[in-house]
Amino acid sequence: MLKMVQEELETSLGQGRIRVDASLAPYTTFHIGGPARLLVEPRSTAELVAALRIVQNYGVRHFVLGMGANILVGDRGFDGVVIRNTVRDFRVHPSGRLHAAGGAIVWPDIIRETTRAGWSGLEHFAGIPSTIGGALWQNLHFLSPAPKRERTVFLDEIVVQAELLGGDGTVRTEDHSWFRFGYDYSMLHDTDDIVLEATFQLTAASPDDMQRVIEENLAWRAERHPPLDTEPSAGSIFRKIDGVGAGRLIDECGLKGTRIGGAEITHRHANIMINRGGATARDVRRLIAHVRERVERETGHKLIPEIMFVGEFIEEDSNTGDDV
């Protein structure tokens, strides 16, 4: 079946565009993960839609990969087609409407341009590794503005609508209300829709004021989050618990610095695990299970993983979460 899919993808996108048994580790912020049976990298929205429709028509297992943050890919890789979205296109209208498409767009690119043009709304998310689709999927948020940081700013505050590709291959537009945004949640969690383009409403503001917010947020994050270039991670491992942070519970159990294999709980933030070098998905899953067991035993709280588990894992571990 995958051979037929490969042939049709090559017919649509061109010969040599499909990679076989390609490692996914370089395409995740954790730098962990085995190979994908097939890896395709669309260069335009039209190619992305074409590739998705092909795999949907064949009914083969597939996964759309953006920046690769907030996920853990199994050591055995992904037994199907991984579509790595490399589309990158955004534009701001004179009205302040921002139209952004593509998994290759990362927030620094957009924030830099919108700040320079005097359009406010995205500066609060400076330094957060995410793409457009991923940001909508989890309703990106940040504790801002400085210096008090008393309010959580959510992406949905500026979302107008998004163009989606459904599991049936049809393209449609949904407005803000469809997403049912919540903390770390949007309707995308419960559907197989793929974000093709999103529209945001920005407001006019002083570039100098926005730049000040950006610098303050970057400094604040740098104190609390490990740098991805030297300490690869997937971001926060566990979901927030109302009234008490997951990181605080882990810290209270004395688990900062705990290490299994190449996976370690960073001293900067108890809810972040880093790849110390050579970490495997099995290392991370074992560390997650260890943390969950300790926290529940000592505090009574049950931690639920925030990251997504993608692909095939070596061990069977029911104490980590659901796999994709």
Short mmCIF file of C-alpha atoms in Angstrom, two decimals:
data_model
loop_
_atom_site.label_atom_id
_atom_site.label_comp_id
_atom_site.label_asym_id
_atom_site.label_seq_id
_atom_site.Cartn_x
_atom_site.Cartn_y
_atom_site.Cartn_z
CA MET A 1 0.00 0.00 0.00
CA LEU A 2 2.73 2.50 0.98
CA LYS A 3 4.52 1.79 -2.31
CA MET A 4 1.41 2.87 -4.19
CA VAL A 5 1.11 5.96 -2.01
CA GLN A 6 4.76 6.81 -2.68
CA GLU A 7 4.28 6.50 -6.43
CA GLU A 8 1.20 8.73 -6.42
CA LEU A 9 2.90 11.32 -4.22
CA GLU A 10 5.87 11.40 -6.60
CA THR A 11 3.53 11.78 -9.56
CA SER A 12 1.85 14.73 -7.87
CA LEU A 13 4.87 16.45 -6.30
CA GLY A 14 7.74 15.24 -8.48
CA GLN A 15 10.37 12.50 -8.50
CA GLY A 16 12.82 12.47 -5.61
CA ARG A 17 10.48 14.45 -3.35
CA ILE A 18 9.57 11.48 -1.12
CA ARG A 19 12.09 10.17 1.39
CA VAL A 20 11.98 6.58 2.62
CA ASP A 21 12.85 5.62 6.22
CA ALA A 22 13.92 9.18 7.06
CA SER A 23 14.86 9.90 10.66
CA LEU A 24 12.43 12.26 12.40
CA ALA A 25 14.79 13.24 15.23
CA PRO A 26 16.25 16.26 13.37
CA TYR A 27 12.74 17.62 12.86
CA THR A 28 11.69 17.67 16.53
CA THR A 29 12.79 20.09 19.24
CA PHE A 30 13.56 17.08 21.48
CA HIS A 31 15.96 15.65 18.84
CA ILE A 32 14.46 12.23 19.53
CA GLY A 33 12.64 9.80 17.26
CA GLY A 34 13.00 6.94 14.79
CA PRO A 35 12.32 6.96 11.04
CA ALA A 36 9.14 7.62 9.09
CA ARG A 37 8.31 5.01 6.48
CA LEU A 38 7.67 7.91 4.10
CA LEU A 39 8.49 11.59 4.60
CA VAL A 40 7.09 14.24 2.27
CA GLU A 41 7.74 17.99 2.48
CA PRO A 42 5.19 20.11 0.58
CA ARG A 43 6.46 23.52 -0.56
CA SER A 44 3.10 25.22 -1.11
CA THR A 45 -0.43 25.07 0.25
CA ALA A 46 -1.53 23.40 -3.00
CA GLU A 47 1.10 20.67 -2.55
CA LEU A 48 0.11 20.23 1.09
CA VAL A 49 -3.55 19.76 0.17
CA ALA A 50 -2.62 17.36 -2.66
CA ALA A 51 -0.41 15.23 -0.38
CA LEU A 52 -3.04 15.08 2.35
CA ARG A 53 -5.77 14.09 -0.08
CA ILE A 54 -3.63 11.27 -1.45
CA VAL A 55 -2.94 9.73 1.95
CA GLN A 56 -6.58 10.26 2.97
CA ASN A 57 -7.83 8.53 -0.17
CA TYR A 58 -5.65 5.50 0.54
CA GLY A 59 -6.60 5.51 4.20
CA VAL A 60 -2.98 5.15 5.30
CA ARG A 61 -1.76 6.30 8.66
CA HIS A 62 -0.33 9.81 8.49
CA PHE A 63 0.83 12.67 10.67
CA VAL A 64 1.38 16.34 9.84
CA LEU A 65 4.57 17.68 11.39
CA GLY A 66 5.25 21.36 11.89
CA MET A 67 8.08 22.64 14.05
CA GLY A 68 8.19 19.41 16.05
CA ALA A 69 7.64 20.99 19.48
CA ASN A 70 5.38 19.50 22.15
CA ILE A 71 5.75 15.96 20.76
CA LEU A 72 7.76 12.82 21.48
CA VAL A 73 8.35 10.50 18.53
CA GLY A 74 8.85 6.82 19.33
CA ASP A 75 12.21 5.11 18.90
CA ARG A 76 10.71 2.84 16.26
CA GLY A 77 9.55 5.84 14.28
CA PHE A 78 6.24 6.26 12.49
CA ASP A 79 4.81 3.39 10.45
CA GLY A 80 3.12 5.54 7.86
CA VAL A 81 3.44 8.86 6.05
CA VAL A 82 4.76 11.96 7.80
CA ILE A 83 3.95 15.20 6.00
CA ARG A 84 6.36 17.89 7.13
CA ASN A 85 4.71 21.21 6.40
CA THR A 86 7.36 23.55 4.95
CA VAL A 87 4.89 26.13 3.59
CA ARG A 88 5.72 29.69 4.65
CA ASP A 89 3.51 32.64 3.76
CA PHE A 90 2.12 35.57 5.71
CA ARG A 91 0.88 39.07 4.94
CA VAL A 92 -0.59 41.96 6.91
CA HIS A 93 -3.36 44.09 5.43
CA PRO A 94 -3.67 47.83 6.12
CA SER A 95 -6.61 47.01 8.42
CA GLY A 96 -4.35 45.00 10.72
CA ARG A 97 -5.63 41.64 9.50
CA LEU A 98 -2.81 39.11 9.51
CA HIS A 99 -3.14 36.11 7.19
CA ALA A 100 -0.63 33.36 7.95
CA ALA A 101 -0.24 29.99 6.24
CA GLY A 102 2.23 27.17 6.59
CA GLY A 103 4.00 25.00 9.14
CA ALA A 104 7.36 26.57 8.36
CA ILE A 105 6.30 29.91 9.82
CA VAL A 106 7.58 30.32 13.35
CA TRP A 107 6.57 33.12 15.68
CA PRO A 108 9.88 35.04 15.62
CA ASP A 109 9.45 35.63 11.88
CA ILE A 110 5.93 37.02 12.18
CA ILE A 111 6.56 38.93 15.40
CA ARG A 112 9.58 40.66 13.89
CA GLU A 113 7.63 41.85 10.86
CA THR A 114 4.42 42.85 12.67
CA THR A 115 6.36 44.72 15.35
CA ARG A 116 8.36 46.59 12.73
CA ALA A 117 5.09 47.56 11.01
CA GLY A 118 3.48 48.71 14.27
CA TRP A 119 0.87 45.95 14.65
CA SER A 120 0.32 44.56 18.16
CA GLY A 121 -1.06 41.23 19.35
CA LEU A 122 1.71 38.69 18.89
CA GLU A 123 4.55 40.23 20.89
CA HIS A 124 3.39 38.43 24.06
CA PHE A 125 4.35 35.09 22.49
CA ALA A 126 7.97 35.97 21.70
CA GLY A 127 10.32 33.07 22.34
CA ILE A 128 7.69 30.32 22.29
CA PRO A 129 8.58 27.60 19.76
CA SER A 130 5.45 27.00 17.70
CA THR A 131 3.94 27.10 14.24
CA ILE A 132 0.55 28.47 13.21
CA GLY A 133 -1.23 25.13 13.34
CA GLY A 134 0.37 24.12 16.63
CA ALA A 135 -0.46 27.48 18.19
CA LEU A 136 -4.14 27.15 17.29
CA TRP A 137 -4.21 23.51 18.37
CA GLN A 138 -3.14 24.34 21.92
CA ASN A 139 -4.37 27.95 22.12
CA LEU A 140 -0.90 29.37 22.67
CA HIS A 141 -0.60 31.39 25.87
CA PHE A 142 1.89 33.27 27.99
CA LEU A 143 1.91 35.01 31.37
CA SER A 144 2.15 38.65 30.33
CA PRO A 145 2.61 41.57 30.34
CA ALA A 146 5.61 42.47 32.46
CA PRO A 147 6.42 43.33 35.16
CA LYS A 148 3.57 41.92 37.30
CA ARG A 149 2.56 39.09 34.93
CA GLU A 150 -0.84 38.77 36.55
CA ARG A 151 -2.75 37.79 33.41
CA THR A 152 -2.43 34.93 30.96
CA VAL A 153 -2.63 36.20 27.39
CA PHE A 154 -4.22 33.69 24.98
CA LEU A 155 -3.83 33.51 21.22
CA ASP A 156 -7.58 33.14 20.75
CA GLU A 157 -7.98 36.78 21.82
CA ILE A 158 -6.86 37.79 18.32
CA VAL A 159 -8.04 34.81 16.24
CA VAL A 160 -10.66 35.68 13.62
CA GLN A 161 -10.94 32.50 11.56
CA ALA A 162 -8.96 29.67 9.97
CA GLU A 163 -9.02 27.71 6.76
CA LEU A 164 -9.01 23.97 7.46
CA LEU A 165 -8.58 20.77 5.46
CA GLY A 166 -10.92 18.09 6.80
CA GLY A 167 -10.43 14.35 6.93
CA ASP A 168 -12.76 14.02 3.93
CA GLY A 169 -10.43 16.15 1.81
CA THR A 170 -12.65 19.24 1.72
CA VAL A 171 -11.40 22.74 2.51
CA ARG A 172 -13.58 24.99 4.66
CA THR A 173 -13.36 28.13 6.79
CA GLU A 174 -14.32 28.17 10.47
CA ASP A 175 -14.68 31.25 12.65
CA HIS A 176 -13.47 31.80 16.21
CA SER A 177 -16.49 30.21 17.91
CA TRP A 178 -15.97 26.84 16.22
CA PHE A 179 -12.65 26.30 17.99
CA ARG A 180 -14.11 26.34 21.53
CA PHE A 181 -10.80 27.64 22.83
CA GLY A 182 -9.75 26.85 26.39
CA TYR A 183 -6.56 26.49 28.38
CA ASP A 184 -4.22 24.30 26.28
CA TYR A 185 -7.24 23.35 24.17
CA SER A 186 -9.05 23.94 20.93
CA MET A 187 -11.53 21.88 18.92
CA LEU A 188 -8.59 20.69 16.80
CA HIS A 189 -7.80 18.19 19.59
CA ASP A 190 -10.99 16.32 18.74
CA THR A 191 -10.90 16.38 14.94
CA ASP A 192 -8.53 15.38 12.16
CA ASP A 193 -8.62 18.86 10.61
CA ILE A 194 -5.38 20.44 9.41
CA VAL A 195 -4.84 24.21 9.59
CA LEU A 196 -3.99 25.65 6.17
CA GLU A 197 -4.24 29.35 7.02
CA ALA A 198 -5.25 31.47 10.00
CA THR A 199 -6.44 35.06 10.21
CA PHE A 200 -5.68 37.28 13.20
CA GLN A 201 -6.84 40.81 14.04
CA LEU A 202 -3.98 43.00 15.23
CA THR A 203 -4.14 46.54 16.63
CA ALA A 204 -1.96 49.55 15.95
CA ALA A 205 0.70 50.24 18.59
CA SER A 206 4.12 51.76 19.09
CA PRO A 207 6.94 49.54 17.74
CA ASP A 208 9.17 50.72 20.61
CA ASP A 209 6.60 49.67 23.22
CA MET A 210 6.15 46.28 21.57
CA GLN A 211 9.90 45.74 21.33
CA ARG A 212 10.17 46.44 25.05
CA VAL A 213 7.54 43.76 25.77
CA ILE A 214 9.39 41.31 23.53
CA GLU A 215 12.71 41.88 25.27
CA GLU A 216 11.12 41.55 28.72
CA ASN A 217 9.37 38.32 27.76
CA LEU A 218 12.50 36.82 26.21
CA ALA A 219 14.52 37.63 29.34
CA TRP A 220 11.81 36.17 31.58
CA ARG A 221 11.69 32.94 29.55
CA ALA A 222 15.48 32.66 29.43
CA GLU A 223 15.60 32.53 33.22
CA ARG A 224 13.09 29.68 33.38
CA HIS A 225 13.38 27.68 30.18
CA PRO A 226 16.42 25.79 28.86
CA PRO A 227 17.76 26.99 25.48
CA LEU A 228 16.68 24.60 22.72
CA ASP A 229 19.98 24.85 20.86
CA THR A 230 21.99 23.37 23.75
CA GLU A 231 19.32 21.59 25.83
CA PRO A 232 16.71 20.12 23.46
CA SER A 233 13.24 19.68 24.94
CA ALA A 234 9.59 19.42 23.98
CA GLY A 235 8.46 22.19 26.32
CA SER A 236 6.19 21.53 29.29
CA ILE A 237 5.66 17.80 29.81
CA PHE A 238 2.53 17.85 31.99
CA ARG A 239 -0.71 19.80 31.85
CA LYS A 240 -1.48 22.57 34.28
CA ILE A 241 -3.39 21.63 37.43
CA ASP A 242 -5.80 24.33 38.61
CA GLY A 243 -4.59 26.00 41.76
CA VAL A 244 -1.22 24.29 41.77
CA GLY A 245 1.35 24.08 38.99
CA ALA A 246 2.62 20.72 37.78
CA GLY A 247 6.17 22.07 38.00
CA ARG A 248 5.68 23.05 41.63
CA LEU A 249 4.45 19.56 42.55
CA ILE A 250 7.42 17.95 40.82
CA ASP A 251 9.79 20.36 42.55
CA GLU A 252 8.21 19.66 45.95
CA CYS A 253 8.94 15.97 45.41
CA GLY A 254 12.61 16.82 44.93
CA LEU A 255 12.72 15.57 41.36
CA LYS A 256 14.65 18.38 39.66
CA GLY A 257 17.82 16.91 38.17
CA THR A 258 16.42 13.36 38.10
CA ARG A 259 17.85 11.53 35.11
CA ILE A 260 17.08 8.29 33.30
CA GLY A 261 19.42 7.53 30.44
CA GLY A 262 19.85 10.73 28.44
CA ALA A 263 16.60 12.30 29.67
CA GLU A 264 16.74 14.70 32.60
CA ILE A 265 14.41 17.04 34.48
CA THR A 266 16.09 20.41 34.08
CA HIS A 267 17.03 22.44 37.15
CA ARG A 268 15.56 25.53 35.46
CA HIS A 269 11.97 24.26 35.36
CA ALA A 270 10.64 21.09 36.99
CA ASN A 271 8.02 20.56 34.27
CA ILE A 272 10.57 20.42 31.46
CA MET A 273 12.68 17.40 30.50
CA ILE A 274 15.77 17.85 28.37
CA ASN A 275 17.83 15.64 26.10
CA ARG A 276 21.26 15.56 27.71
CA GLY A 277 22.65 13.75 24.70
CA GLY A 278 21.64 10.45 23.19
CA ALA A 279 18.29 10.36 24.97
CA THR A 280 15.75 7.91 23.60
CA ALA A 281 11.98 8.05 23.67
CA ARG A 282 12.13 5.10 26.06
CA ASP A 283 14.26 7.18 28.46
CA VAL A 284 11.71 9.99 28.38
CA ARG A 285 8.73 7.67 28.84
CA ARG A 286 10.37 5.96 31.79
CA LEU A 287 11.14 9.34 33.37
CA ILE A 288 7.54 10.48 32.81
CA ALA A 289 6.22 7.31 34.46
CA HIS A 290 8.61 7.77 37.39
CA VAL A 291 7.50 11.38 37.93
CA ARG A 292 3.81 10.52 37.72
CA GLU A 293 4.17 7.73 40.26
CA ARG A 294 6.16 9.85 42.73
CA VAL A 295 3.89 12.88 42.50
CA GLU A 296 0.70 10.86 42.92
CA ARG A 297 2.15 8.90 45.84
CA GLU A 298 3.46 11.96 47.67
CA THR A 299 0.83 14.59 46.83
CA GLY A 300 -2.25 12.72 45.63
CA HIS A 301 -2.28 14.66 42.35
CA LYS A 302 -2.39 12.80 39.03
CA LEU A 303 -0.22 14.39 36.35
CA ILE A 304 -1.45 14.18 32.77
CA PRO A 305 1.08 14.54 29.93
CA GLU A 306 0.69 17.64 27.78
CA ILE A 307 3.01 16.42 25.04
CA MET A 308 1.77 14.19 22.23
CA PHE A 309 3.23 10.70 21.80
CA VAL A 310 3.69 9.98 18.10
CA GLY A 311 4.58 6.68 16.45
CA GLU A 312 5.85 3.36 17.71
CA PHE A 313 7.52 2.92 21.08
CA ILE A 314 9.77 0.09 22.21
CA GLU A 315 8.13 -0.52 25.56
CA GLU A 316 4.50 -0.82 26.53
CA ASP A 317 3.91 1.70 29.28
CA SER A 318 0.35 2.51 30.28
CA ASN A 319 1.44 5.25 32.67
CA THR A 320 2.52 7.87 30.15
CA GLY A 321 -0.52 8.73 28.05
CA ASP A 322 -2.18 8.03 24.71
CA ASP A 323 -0.13 7.42 21.59
CA VAL A 324 -0.87 8.71 18.09
#
